[in-house]
Amino acid sequence: MAANRGGWDDTIVALATAQGIGAIGVIRLSGSNAIAIAASLFTSKDLMAVASHTAHVGILQENAQLLDEAVVTVFKAPRSYTGENVAEISAHGSPFVLEQIIQACIRRGARLAKPGEFTQRAFLNGKMDLAQAEAVADLVASNTAASRATAIKNMRGGFSNALLNLREQLIKFSALIELELDFAEEDVEFADRHEFTTLVNGLQLATRQLLHSFSLGNVIKNGVQVAIIGRPNAGKSTLLNTLLNENRAIVSEIAGTTRDTIEEVINIEGLLFRLVDTAGIRNHTSDVIESIGVARAMEKRSQADLVIYLFDVNELSAADLATVVNEFTHEQLRYLLVGNKADASIKQHKEKFSAFPGLLLISAKQQQGIDELKNKLVETVAAGGINTEATLVTNTRHYEALQQLDNAISEVKTGLAQHISGDLLAIDIRNCLHYLGEITGEITNEDQLDYIFSKFCIGK
Ligand SMILES: Nc1nc2c(ncn2[C@@H]2O[C@H](COP(=O)(O)OP(=O)(O)OP(=O)(O)O)[C@@H](O)[C@H]2O)c(=O)[nH]1
Ligand SMILES: [Mg+2]
């Protein structure tokens, strides 16, 4: 096993709970001396003699100095998170006390863990594959029900299982091809090319479904950036405030109130939306600051995942709106048309803008049509609904490897269509297996691993 690679045998220590004052703080030790180090500080009982998966209350002290009264939980290798000996010390949550305990562990031979090092060891000891380990980081960072559900599913191996299936089929076929090569003289075909073509088509379909899931997976993990764009005084800041339920942005009847962009996050039905209020866009302004604001608004417009084009229904004509739609279509923006200040006369305005079927009419000030707008936002992002049961790709590294896999599969398909020889086909298949292995960590190099785990927090 790779467990001892590069001096892995040392014992690491870190605070596993958040920095700062809390009711308790948990210090985690992992490595061959983890339990011995905890035992040497724990004077109430001999921790070296206790069974795995047991918790013990007692006094922690170093030499004659009392450190804390704490609970120590013992996990013996290999039945622990990392696969190594693990001791978890739940102490009182004073940063000073916790730091003293950590320092005492270091004096006894432990060293401070690097970010993600516990999970990295779990991976190296075969406790989880790389995709699962990465899902642990996502789970720690998750902030909505949907992102949590996706991370848990992937941590438990949802994504990995989907890949494993693909991999097994490929290996089966490549074994048959290799066999053919052994009998090259005899010109036999063990691997049925028709059957393989079907298999490869299935593989590509599955790969593309996973690739496709990335846009939703990414949304669930990182949220959707929505820029509220429109002319000055359309009510953009009012809408932001209404959606947030607080007076975040300054609202006034003076055109050009908002200068800088304002970003706030809301959670609608478990999805995160990053709303950006922008300066009203007008062509002629002599105000230097306002024109910088307009430039920023234009930038947000092109960066956003979705644009809400907000306009005053009393001010904009249907012809003006058609011009805007043309411009957006030309720039290939995803947008929602929202007519504001419809207040008491929604019906009349519906007729005025009947040429725009997807249009919504609201009153940001009187809070009308806001629920419809929220529904529409969710719908636009998650066409077909959000099904967290489905396997979703949420990681850019996986997405890129899947793209490479997709290309490699296309190579195999071309090869099959051109009846290339078994040895060339075998190379293309090995390429496919390589990209699959990159995702789950069968094929990695140490630099890459260090990079992936460095993005974790310390203590995880
Ligand atoms: N009647 C009515 N007035 C509204 C509505 N929404 C906003 N207003 C008013 O329109 C004016 C402009 O609102 P803001 O929210 O500041 O508009 P804005 O689009 O952010 O304007 P800039 O920041 O200048 O680009 C304010 O006086 C609001 O009270 C609405 O639904 N109905
Ligand atoms: Mg504003």
Short mmCIF file of C-alpha atoms and ligand atoms in Angstrom, two decimals:
data_model
loop_
_atom_site.label_atom_id
_atom_site.label_comp_id
_atom_site.label_asym_id
_atom_site.label_seq_id
_atom_site.Cartn_x
_atom_site.Cartn_y
_atom_site.Cartn_z
CA MET A 1 0.00 0.00 0.00
CA ALA A 2 1.11 3.55 -0.56
CA ALA A 3 0.68 4.40 3.11
CA ASN A 4 4.34 4.80 3.90
CA ARG A 5 5.25 6.74 0.82
CA GLY A 6 7.33 9.83 1.56
CA GLY A 7 7.48 9.53 5.33
CA TRP A 8 3.78 9.05 5.86
CA ASP A 9 4.39 7.20 9.03
CA ASP A 10 4.73 10.27 11.23
CA THR A 11 1.89 11.30 13.48
CA ILE A 12 0.00 14.47 12.65
CA VAL A 13 -2.10 16.71 14.84
CA ALA A 14 -4.54 19.55 14.16
CA LEU A 15 -7.56 21.30 15.49
CA ALA A 16 -10.49 19.66 13.69
CA THR A 17 -13.11 22.22 14.72
CA ALA A 18 -13.26 25.87 13.64
CA GLN A 19 -10.83 28.43 15.03
CA GLY A 20 -12.20 30.68 17.74
CA ILE A 21 -14.10 30.23 20.98
CA GLY A 22 -16.61 27.36 21.06
CA ALA A 23 -18.21 25.14 23.67
CA ILE A 24 -15.77 22.38 22.79
CA GLY A 25 -12.88 22.04 20.39
CA VAL A 26 -11.75 18.76 18.88
CA ILE A 27 -8.09 17.96 18.31
CA ARG A 28 -7.34 15.11 15.99
CA LEU A 29 -4.22 12.96 16.04
CA SER A 30 -3.45 10.40 13.34
CA GLY A 31 -0.46 8.12 12.78
CA SER A 32 1.20 5.17 14.42
CA ASN A 33 1.90 7.11 17.64
CA ALA A 34 -1.45 8.90 17.82
CA ILE A 35 -2.87 6.83 20.65
CA ALA A 36 0.45 6.70 22.51
CA ILE A 37 0.77 10.48 22.40
CA ALA A 38 -2.77 10.97 23.69
CA ALA A 39 -2.15 8.32 26.34
CA SER A 40 0.99 10.07 27.56
CA LEU A 41 -1.05 13.20 28.31
CA PHE A 42 -4.04 11.39 29.76
CA THR A 43 -3.45 10.53 33.39
CA SER A 44 -6.84 9.12 34.43
CA LYS A 45 -6.60 5.80 32.64
CA ASP A 46 -4.21 3.80 30.47
CA LEU A 47 -5.43 4.60 26.96
CA MET A 48 -2.99 2.08 25.49
CA ALA A 49 -5.09 -0.66 27.06
CA VAL A 50 -8.56 0.42 25.90
CA ALA A 51 -10.56 -1.03 23.02
CA SER A 52 -11.00 0.70 19.66
CA HIS A 53 -14.01 2.99 19.19
CA THR A 54 -14.32 3.89 22.87
CA ALA A 55 -14.49 7.31 24.55
CA HIS A 56 -12.89 8.19 27.88
CA VAL A 57 -13.35 11.13 30.23
CA GLY A 58 -10.36 12.25 32.25
CA ILE A 59 -7.60 14.69 33.01
CA LEU A 60 -5.04 15.82 30.44
CA GLN A 61 -1.79 16.94 31.94
CA GLU A 62 1.75 17.49 30.85
CA ASN A 63 4.35 16.86 33.53
CA ALA A 64 2.75 18.47 36.57
CA GLN A 65 0.73 20.98 34.59
CA LEU A 66 -3.01 20.47 34.24
CA LEU A 67 -4.15 21.12 30.66
CA ASP A 68 -7.86 20.35 30.71
CA GLU A 69 -10.53 17.82 31.54
CA ALA A 70 -11.39 16.19 28.23
CA VAL A 71 -12.94 13.26 26.38
CA VAL A 72 -10.57 11.17 24.30
CA THR A 73 -11.95 8.85 21.64
CA VAL A 74 -9.70 6.08 20.39
CA PHE A 75 -9.81 4.49 16.93
CA LYS A 76 -7.32 1.77 16.14
CA ALA A 77 -5.88 1.16 12.68
CA PRO A 78 -7.22 0.26 10.23
CA ARG A 79 -10.74 1.04 11.50
CA SER A 80 -10.51 4.82 11.48
CA TYR A 81 -11.14 7.73 9.14
CA THR A 82 -7.52 7.76 7.97
CA GLY A 83 -6.92 4.04 8.30
CA GLU A 84 -4.22 4.79 10.88
CA ASN A 85 -4.34 4.98 14.67
CA VAL A 86 -6.48 7.98 15.52
CA ALA A 87 -7.17 9.77 18.80
CA GLU A 88 -9.68 12.59 19.02
CA ILE A 89 -9.46 14.87 22.03
CA SER A 90 -12.62 16.85 22.79
CA ALA A 91 -11.48 19.62 25.07
CA HIS A 92 -13.01 22.85 26.28
CA GLY A 93 -13.23 25.31 23.43
CA SER A 94 -10.81 27.97 24.59
CA PRO A 95 -8.28 28.72 21.85
CA PHE A 96 -5.60 29.00 24.55
CA VAL A 97 -6.34 25.58 26.09
CA LEU A 98 -6.55 23.94 22.66
CA GLU A 99 -3.26 25.46 21.55
CA GLN A 100 -1.57 24.23 24.72
CA ILE A 101 -2.78 20.69 24.10
CA ILE A 102 -1.62 20.81 20.47
CA GLN A 103 1.79 22.09 21.55
CA ALA A 104 2.03 19.30 24.13
CA CYS A 105 1.29 16.75 21.37
CA ILE A 106 4.01 18.31 19.22
CA ARG A 107 6.51 18.09 22.07
CA ARG A 108 5.67 14.40 22.20
CA GLY A 109 6.58 13.86 18.59
CA ALA A 110 3.51 14.78 16.52
CA ARG A 111 3.73 17.41 13.83
CA LEU A 112 1.15 19.92 12.70
CA ALA A 113 -0.99 18.53 9.87
CA LYS A 114 -1.07 20.19 6.47
CA PRO A 115 -4.44 21.19 4.97
CA GLY A 116 -6.41 18.10 4.01
CA GLU A 117 -3.72 15.75 5.26
CA PHE A 118 -6.12 13.55 7.24
CA THR A 119 -8.27 13.01 4.17
CA GLN A 120 -5.16 12.58 2.01
CA ARG A 121 -4.08 9.74 4.29
CA ALA A 122 -7.56 8.24 4.09
CA PHE A 123 -7.15 8.24 0.32
CA LEU A 124 -3.61 6.84 0.36
CA ASN A 125 -4.70 4.08 2.73
CA GLY A 126 -7.51 3.08 0.39
CA LYS A 127 -10.31 4.30 2.64
CA MET A 128 -11.81 6.28 -0.22
CA ASP A 129 -10.98 7.15 -3.78
CA LEU A 130 -9.99 10.59 -4.92
CA ALA A 131 -13.45 11.63 -6.09
CA GLN A 132 -14.84 10.67 -2.69
CA ALA A 133 -12.08 12.55 -0.87
CA GLU A 134 -12.83 15.65 -2.90
CA ALA A 135 -16.50 15.32 -1.99
CA VAL A 136 -15.45 15.54 1.68
CA ALA A 137 -14.08 19.03 1.00
CA ASP A 138 -17.30 19.93 -0.80
CA LEU A 139 -19.36 18.67 2.10
CA VAL A 140 -17.42 20.78 4.60
CA ALA A 141 -17.98 23.80 2.37
CA SER A 142 -21.61 23.07 1.51
CA ASN A 143 -24.08 25.76 2.48
CA THR A 144 -27.42 24.64 1.04
CA ALA A 145 -29.53 21.51 1.26
CA ALA A 146 -28.86 20.73 -2.40
CA SER A 147 -25.08 21.14 -2.21
CA ARG A 148 -24.98 19.04 0.95
CA ALA A 149 -27.02 16.24 -0.62
CA THR A 150 -24.80 16.15 -3.71
CA ALA A 151 -21.60 16.14 -1.68
CA ILE A 152 -22.80 13.34 0.60
CA LYS A 153 -23.84 11.27 -2.36
CA ASN A 154 -20.45 11.71 -4.02
CA MET A 155 -18.59 11.11 -0.77
CA ARG A 156 -20.37 7.81 -0.45
CA GLY A 157 -19.21 6.96 -3.91
CA GLY A 158 -22.11 7.91 -6.18
CA PHE A 159 -19.91 9.43 -8.83
CA SER A 160 -17.18 6.83 -8.33
CA ASN A 161 -19.65 3.98 -8.86
CA ALA A 162 -20.84 5.49 -12.10
CA LEU A 163 -17.23 5.59 -13.28
CA LEU A 164 -16.44 2.12 -11.99
CA ASN A 165 -19.14 0.70 -14.20
CA LEU A 166 -17.68 2.35 -17.27
CA ARG A 167 -14.23 1.21 -16.30
CA GLU A 168 -15.12 -2.44 -15.80
CA GLN A 169 -16.68 -2.65 -19.23
CA LEU A 170 -13.62 -1.12 -20.84
CA ILE A 171 -11.24 -3.41 -18.99
CA LYS A 172 -13.20 -6.43 -20.09
CA PHE A 173 -12.89 -5.45 -23.69
CA SER A 174 -9.28 -4.41 -23.52
CA ALA A 175 -8.46 -7.81 -21.98
CA LEU A 176 -10.00 -9.51 -25.00
CA ILE A 177 -8.03 -7.29 -27.35
CA GLU A 178 -4.80 -8.02 -25.50
CA LEU A 179 -5.58 -11.71 -25.83
CA GLU A 180 -5.92 -11.29 -29.57
CA LEU A 181 -2.48 -9.72 -29.67
CA ASP A 182 -1.05 -12.83 -28.02
CA PHE A 183 -2.45 -14.88 -30.86
CA ALA A 184 -1.48 -12.36 -33.52
CA GLU A 185 -0.11 -15.05 -35.87
CA GLU A 186 -3.39 -16.84 -36.03
CA ASP A 187 -5.45 -13.82 -37.06
CA VAL A 188 -8.35 -14.41 -34.69
CA GLU A 189 -10.82 -11.94 -33.22
CA PHE A 190 -11.89 -12.74 -29.67
CA ALA A 191 -13.34 -9.34 -29.11
CA ASP A 192 -16.51 -8.98 -31.09
CA ARG A 193 -16.22 -5.60 -32.83
CA HIS A 194 -19.99 -5.16 -33.06
CA GLU A 195 -20.47 -5.78 -29.39
CA PHE A 196 -17.66 -3.41 -28.64
CA THR A 197 -19.10 -0.67 -30.80
CA THR A 198 -22.33 -0.88 -28.79
CA LEU A 199 -20.33 -0.77 -25.59
CA VAL A 200 -18.32 2.24 -26.68
CA ASN A 201 -21.45 4.08 -27.73
CA GLY A 202 -22.94 3.41 -24.29
CA LEU A 203 -19.76 4.61 -22.69
CA GLN A 204 -19.80 7.83 -24.60
CA LEU A 205 -23.45 8.43 -23.78
CA ALA A 206 -22.77 7.95 -20.07
CA THR A 207 -19.73 10.21 -20.24
CA ARG A 208 -21.70 12.91 -21.97
CA GLN A 209 -24.49 12.67 -19.42
CA LEU A 210 -21.92 13.22 -16.68
CA LEU A 211 -20.40 16.11 -18.61
CA HIS A 212 -23.83 17.59 -19.08
CA SER A 213 -24.58 17.32 -15.35
CA PHE A 214 -21.70 19.67 -14.64
CA SER A 215 -23.67 22.82 -15.35
CA LEU A 216 -26.26 21.88 -12.74
CA GLY A 217 -23.63 20.37 -10.43
CA ASN A 218 -21.67 23.56 -10.62
CA VAL A 219 -24.76 25.61 -9.90
CA ILE A 220 -25.55 23.50 -6.86
CA LYS A 221 -22.04 23.85 -5.57
CA ASN A 222 -21.24 27.45 -6.42
CA GLY A 223 -24.58 29.14 -6.97
CA VAL A 224 -25.84 31.09 -9.96
CA GLN A 225 -24.74 34.60 -10.65
CA VAL A 226 -27.72 36.74 -11.59
CA ALA A 227 -27.09 40.31 -12.75
CA ILE A 228 -29.98 42.76 -12.47
CA ILE A 229 -29.56 45.05 -15.44
CA GLY A 230 -31.62 47.94 -16.74
CA ARG A 231 -31.96 51.66 -17.25
CA PRO A 232 -31.57 54.08 -14.35
CA ASN A 233 -34.61 54.19 -12.07
CA ALA A 234 -36.09 50.93 -13.36
CA GLY A 235 -36.24 49.71 -9.74
CA LYS A 236 -33.22 47.37 -9.73
CA SER A 237 -32.13 48.24 -6.22
CA THR A 238 -35.73 48.02 -5.01
CA LEU A 239 -35.93 44.52 -6.49
CA LEU A 240 -32.68 43.47 -4.83
CA ASN A 241 -33.99 44.69 -1.48
CA THR A 242 -37.32 42.95 -1.96
CA LEU A 243 -35.66 39.64 -2.87
CA LEU A 244 -33.32 39.92 0.12
CA ASN A 245 -36.05 41.15 2.44
CA GLU A 246 -33.81 43.91 3.72
CA ASN A 247 -32.82 47.42 2.78
CA ARG A 248 -29.44 46.53 1.41
CA ALA A 249 -29.15 48.99 -1.48
CA ILE A 250 -30.00 52.69 -1.53
CA VAL A 251 -33.20 53.41 -3.42
CA SER A 252 -34.16 56.85 -4.64
CA GLU A 253 -36.12 58.53 -7.38
CA ILE A 254 -32.89 60.10 -8.65
CA ALA A 255 -31.71 58.34 -11.80
CA GLY A 256 -28.17 57.08 -11.31
CA THR A 257 -28.44 56.23 -7.59
CA THR A 258 -26.46 53.01 -7.72
CA ARG A 259 -22.86 53.57 -8.75
CA ASP A 260 -20.95 50.47 -7.79
CA THR A 261 -22.17 46.89 -8.12
CA ILE A 262 -23.69 45.29 -5.01
CA GLU A 263 -23.62 41.52 -4.56
CA GLU A 264 -25.74 39.53 -2.14
CA VAL A 265 -26.58 35.85 -1.89
CA ILE A 266 -30.06 34.37 -1.47
CA ASN A 267 -31.21 30.81 -1.12
CA ILE A 268 -34.31 29.89 -3.10
CA GLU A 269 -35.51 26.32 -2.67
CA GLY A 270 -32.06 25.15 -1.71
CA LEU A 271 -30.28 26.84 -4.60
CA LEU A 272 -27.90 29.73 -4.14
CA PHE A 273 -28.34 32.81 -6.26
CA ARG A 274 -25.70 35.51 -6.24
CA LEU A 275 -27.65 38.63 -7.05
CA VAL A 276 -25.77 41.59 -8.46
CA ASP A 277 -27.40 45.00 -8.45
CA THR A 278 -25.77 47.27 -10.99
CA ALA A 279 -25.70 50.90 -12.02
CA GLY A 280 -28.48 51.83 -14.44
CA ILE A 281 -27.24 51.80 -17.99
CA ARG A 282 -27.64 54.99 -20.01
CA ASN A 283 -25.58 56.19 -22.88
CA HIS A 284 -25.00 59.79 -21.98
CA THR A 285 -23.70 60.63 -18.60
CA SER A 286 -21.22 63.34 -17.77
CA ASP A 287 -20.62 61.89 -14.31
CA VAL A 288 -17.25 60.14 -14.21
CA ILE A 289 -18.15 57.80 -11.35
CA GLU A 290 -21.45 56.88 -12.90
CA SER A 291 -19.76 55.97 -16.18
CA ILE A 292 -17.37 53.67 -14.32
CA GLY A 293 -20.46 52.11 -12.73
CA VAL A 294 -22.01 51.64 -16.16
CA ALA A 295 -18.84 49.94 -17.40
CA ARG A 296 -18.98 47.57 -14.42
CA ALA A 297 -22.63 46.84 -15.10
CA MET A 298 -21.77 45.92 -18.69
CA GLU A 299 -19.03 43.64 -17.42
CA LYS A 300 -21.42 41.90 -14.99
CA ARG A 301 -23.94 41.54 -17.78
CA SER A 302 -21.54 39.48 -19.85
CA GLN A 303 -20.15 37.47 -16.92
CA ALA A 304 -23.41 36.51 -15.25
CA ASP A 305 -24.99 33.06 -15.61
CA LEU A 306 -28.31 34.80 -15.99
CA VAL A 307 -29.41 38.38 -16.61
CA ILE A 308 -32.61 39.87 -15.25
CA TYR A 309 -33.48 42.70 -17.59
CA LEU A 310 -35.61 44.95 -15.42
CA PHE A 311 -37.53 47.82 -16.96
CA ASP A 312 -40.20 50.33 -16.00
CA VAL A 313 -43.36 49.23 -17.83
CA ASN A 314 -44.60 52.80 -17.93
CA GLU A 315 -41.47 54.08 -19.55
CA LEU A 316 -40.24 51.46 -22.01
CA SER A 317 -42.07 50.87 -25.28
CA ALA A 318 -42.49 47.44 -26.81
CA ALA A 319 -40.17 48.58 -29.62
CA ASP A 320 -37.47 49.54 -27.09
CA LEU A 321 -37.79 46.14 -25.50
CA ALA A 322 -37.46 44.43 -28.88
CA THR A 323 -34.16 46.26 -29.38
CA VAL A 324 -32.90 45.00 -26.02
CA VAL A 325 -33.95 41.44 -26.84
CA ASN A 326 -32.10 41.65 -30.15
CA GLU A 327 -28.97 42.81 -28.43
CA PHE A 328 -29.15 40.05 -25.79
CA THR A 329 -29.80 37.39 -28.40
CA HIS A 330 -26.89 38.65 -30.42
CA GLU A 331 -24.62 38.44 -27.37
CA GLN A 332 -26.00 34.97 -26.54
CA LEU A 333 -26.96 35.95 -23.02
CA ARG A 334 -29.37 33.96 -20.89
CA TYR A 335 -31.94 36.44 -19.72
CA LEU A 336 -35.31 36.97 -18.12
CA LEU A 337 -37.46 39.95 -19.10
CA VAL A 338 -39.08 41.52 -16.07
CA GLY A 339 -41.38 44.53 -16.28
CA ASN A 340 -41.44 46.52 -13.06
CA LYS A 341 -43.81 49.09 -11.59
CA ALA A 342 -46.79 47.23 -13.04
CA ASP A 343 -48.37 47.99 -9.64
CA ALA A 344 -52.17 48.02 -10.06
CA SER A 345 -52.35 47.68 -13.83
CA ILE A 346 -50.82 44.31 -14.66
CA LYS A 347 -53.49 43.43 -17.24
CA GLN A 348 -53.05 46.57 -19.28
CA HIS A 349 -49.30 46.05 -19.43
CA LYS A 350 -49.68 42.43 -20.42
CA GLU A 351 -51.32 43.60 -23.61
CA LYS A 352 -48.64 46.19 -24.29
CA PHE A 353 -45.92 43.51 -24.11
CA SER A 354 -47.90 40.59 -25.53
CA ALA A 355 -45.19 40.02 -28.14
CA PHE A 356 -42.84 38.75 -25.41
CA PRO A 357 -44.19 35.41 -24.16
CA GLY A 358 -41.74 34.73 -21.30
CA LEU A 359 -42.12 38.19 -19.83
CA LEU A 360 -42.95 38.62 -16.14
CA LEU A 361 -44.71 41.63 -14.66
CA ILE A 362 -43.96 42.64 -11.11
CA SER A 363 -44.06 45.46 -8.65
CA ALA A 364 -40.81 45.42 -6.73
CA LYS A 365 -42.06 48.15 -4.43
CA GLN A 366 -45.43 46.58 -3.64
CA GLN A 367 -43.96 43.08 -3.65
CA GLN A 368 -46.21 41.69 -6.35
CA GLY A 369 -45.13 38.87 -8.65
CA ILE A 370 -42.03 38.19 -6.54
CA ASP A 371 -42.87 34.54 -5.88
CA GLU A 372 -43.42 34.01 -9.60
CA LEU A 373 -40.04 35.58 -10.27
CA LYS A 374 -38.37 33.29 -7.72
CA ASN A 375 -40.03 30.24 -9.28
CA LYS A 376 -38.90 31.37 -12.69
CA LEU A 377 -35.32 31.75 -11.46
CA VAL A 378 -35.26 28.20 -10.13
CA GLU A 379 -36.93 26.88 -13.27
CA THR A 380 -34.48 28.60 -15.58
CA VAL A 381 -31.50 27.13 -13.79
CA ALA A 382 -32.81 23.67 -13.15
CA ALA A 383 -34.89 22.90 -16.21
CA GLY A 384 -36.49 19.57 -15.44
CA GLY A 385 -36.19 20.09 -11.70
CA ILE A 386 -33.36 19.50 -9.32
CA ASN A 387 -32.93 15.86 -8.72
CA THR A 388 -30.15 15.36 -6.21
CA GLU A 389 -30.58 11.61 -6.65
CA ALA A 390 -28.87 11.92 -10.00
CA THR A 391 -25.11 11.71 -10.16
CA LEU A 392 -23.76 15.20 -10.67
CA VAL A 393 -20.29 16.31 -11.59
CA THR A 394 -19.38 19.24 -9.37
CA ASN A 395 -15.63 19.33 -9.70
CA THR A 396 -13.75 21.14 -12.46
CA ARG A 397 -10.93 18.61 -12.35
CA HIS A 398 -13.40 15.78 -12.98
CA TYR A 399 -15.08 17.75 -15.72
CA GLU A 400 -11.81 18.23 -17.54
CA ALA A 401 -10.87 14.56 -17.23
CA LEU A 402 -14.31 13.59 -18.55
CA GLN A 403 -13.79 15.85 -21.55
CA GLN A 404 -10.49 14.10 -22.26
CA LEU A 405 -12.26 10.78 -21.83
CA ASP A 406 -14.91 11.85 -24.31
CA ASN A 407 -12.20 12.67 -26.86
CA ALA A 408 -10.44 9.38 -26.21
CA ILE A 409 -13.71 7.49 -26.75
CA SER A 410 -14.18 9.30 -30.04
CA GLU A 411 -10.72 8.07 -31.06
CA VAL A 412 -11.74 4.50 -30.26
CA LYS A 413 -14.90 4.93 -32.30
CA THR A 414 -12.99 6.27 -35.28
CA GLY A 415 -10.55 3.39 -34.95
CA LEU A 416 -13.34 0.85 -34.92
CA ALA A 417 -15.01 2.42 -37.93
CA GLN A 418 -11.73 2.31 -39.84
CA HIS A 419 -11.06 -1.30 -38.79
CA ILE A 420 -7.68 -0.45 -37.33
CA SER A 421 -5.63 -3.26 -35.92
CA GLY A 422 -6.01 -4.60 -32.39
CA ASP A 423 -2.73 -3.21 -31.12
CA LEU A 424 -3.64 0.35 -32.14
CA LEU A 425 -7.12 -0.05 -30.69
CA ALA A 426 -5.59 -1.24 -27.43
CA ILE A 427 -3.64 2.02 -27.16
CA ASP A 428 -6.79 4.10 -27.54
CA ILE A 429 -8.59 2.01 -24.95
CA ARG A 430 -5.71 2.42 -22.52
CA ASN A 431 -6.06 6.17 -23.02
CA CYS A 432 -9.71 5.97 -21.97
CA LEU A 433 -8.77 3.99 -18.89
CA HIS A 434 -6.11 6.53 -18.09
CA TYR A 435 -8.57 9.44 -17.94
CA LEU A 436 -11.03 7.42 -15.89
CA GLY A 437 -8.24 6.56 -13.49
CA GLU A 438 -7.27 10.20 -13.16
CA ILE A 439 -10.63 11.01 -11.66
CA THR A 440 -10.74 8.30 -9.05
CA GLY A 441 -7.04 8.61 -8.28
CA GLU A 442 -5.77 5.29 -9.62
CA ILE A 443 -3.52 7.38 -11.80
CA THR A 444 -2.06 10.42 -10.13
CA ASN A 445 1.25 11.88 -9.28
CA GLU A 446 2.22 13.29 -5.93
CA ASP A 447 2.29 16.93 -7.01
CA GLN A 448 -1.24 16.64 -8.25
CA LEU A 449 -2.36 15.06 -4.98
CA ASP A 450 -0.65 17.72 -2.92
CA TYR A 451 -2.39 20.36 -4.98
CA ILE A 452 -5.82 18.77 -4.58
CA PHE A 453 -5.50 18.31 -0.84
CA SER A 454 -3.95 21.71 -0.23
CA LYS A 455 -7.35 23.19 -1.02
CA PHE A 456 -8.86 21.50 2.05
CA CYS A 457 -8.93 23.17 5.43
CA ILE A 458 -6.49 22.13 8.15
CA GLY A 459 -7.84 19.42 10.41
CA LYS A 460 -9.87 17.75 7.65
N1 LIG B 1 -44.51 52.64 -8.35
C1 LIG B 1 -43.42 51.91 -8.21
N2 LIG B 1 -42.25 52.51 -7.96
C2 LIG B 1 -41.15 51.75 -7.84
C3 LIG B 1 -41.20 50.33 -7.96
N3 LIG B 1 -39.95 49.84 -7.80
C4 LIG B 1 -39.15 50.91 -7.58
N4 LIG B 1 -39.86 52.06 -7.60
C5 LIG B 1 -39.36 53.43 -7.41
O1 LIG B 1 -38.51 53.77 -8.48
C6 LIG B 1 -37.45 54.63 -8.03
C7 LIG B 1 -36.10 54.07 -8.43
O2 LIG B 1 -35.89 52.86 -7.75
P1 LIG B 1 -34.44 52.23 -7.59
O3 LIG B 1 -34.64 50.90 -6.99
O4 LIG B 1 -33.53 53.17 -6.91
O5 LIG B 1 -34.04 52.10 -9.12
P2 LIG B 1 -32.66 51.60 -9.75
O6 LIG B 1 -33.01 50.83 -10.98
O7 LIG B 1 -31.85 50.92 -8.74
O8 LIG B 1 -32.01 52.99 -10.18
P3 LIG B 1 -30.45 53.33 -10.40
O9 LIG B 1 -29.71 52.79 -9.23
O10 LIG B 1 -30.45 54.80 -10.44
O11 LIG B 1 -30.06 52.74 -11.70
C8 LIG B 1 -37.63 54.74 -6.52
O12 LIG B 1 -38.29 55.96 -6.24
C9 LIG B 1 -38.49 53.56 -6.18
O13 LIG B 1 -39.27 53.77 -5.03
C10 LIG B 1 -42.47 49.72 -8.21
O14 LIG B 1 -42.63 48.52 -8.30
N5 LIG B 1 -43.54 50.56 -8.32
MG MG B 2 -30.06 51.28 -8.00
#
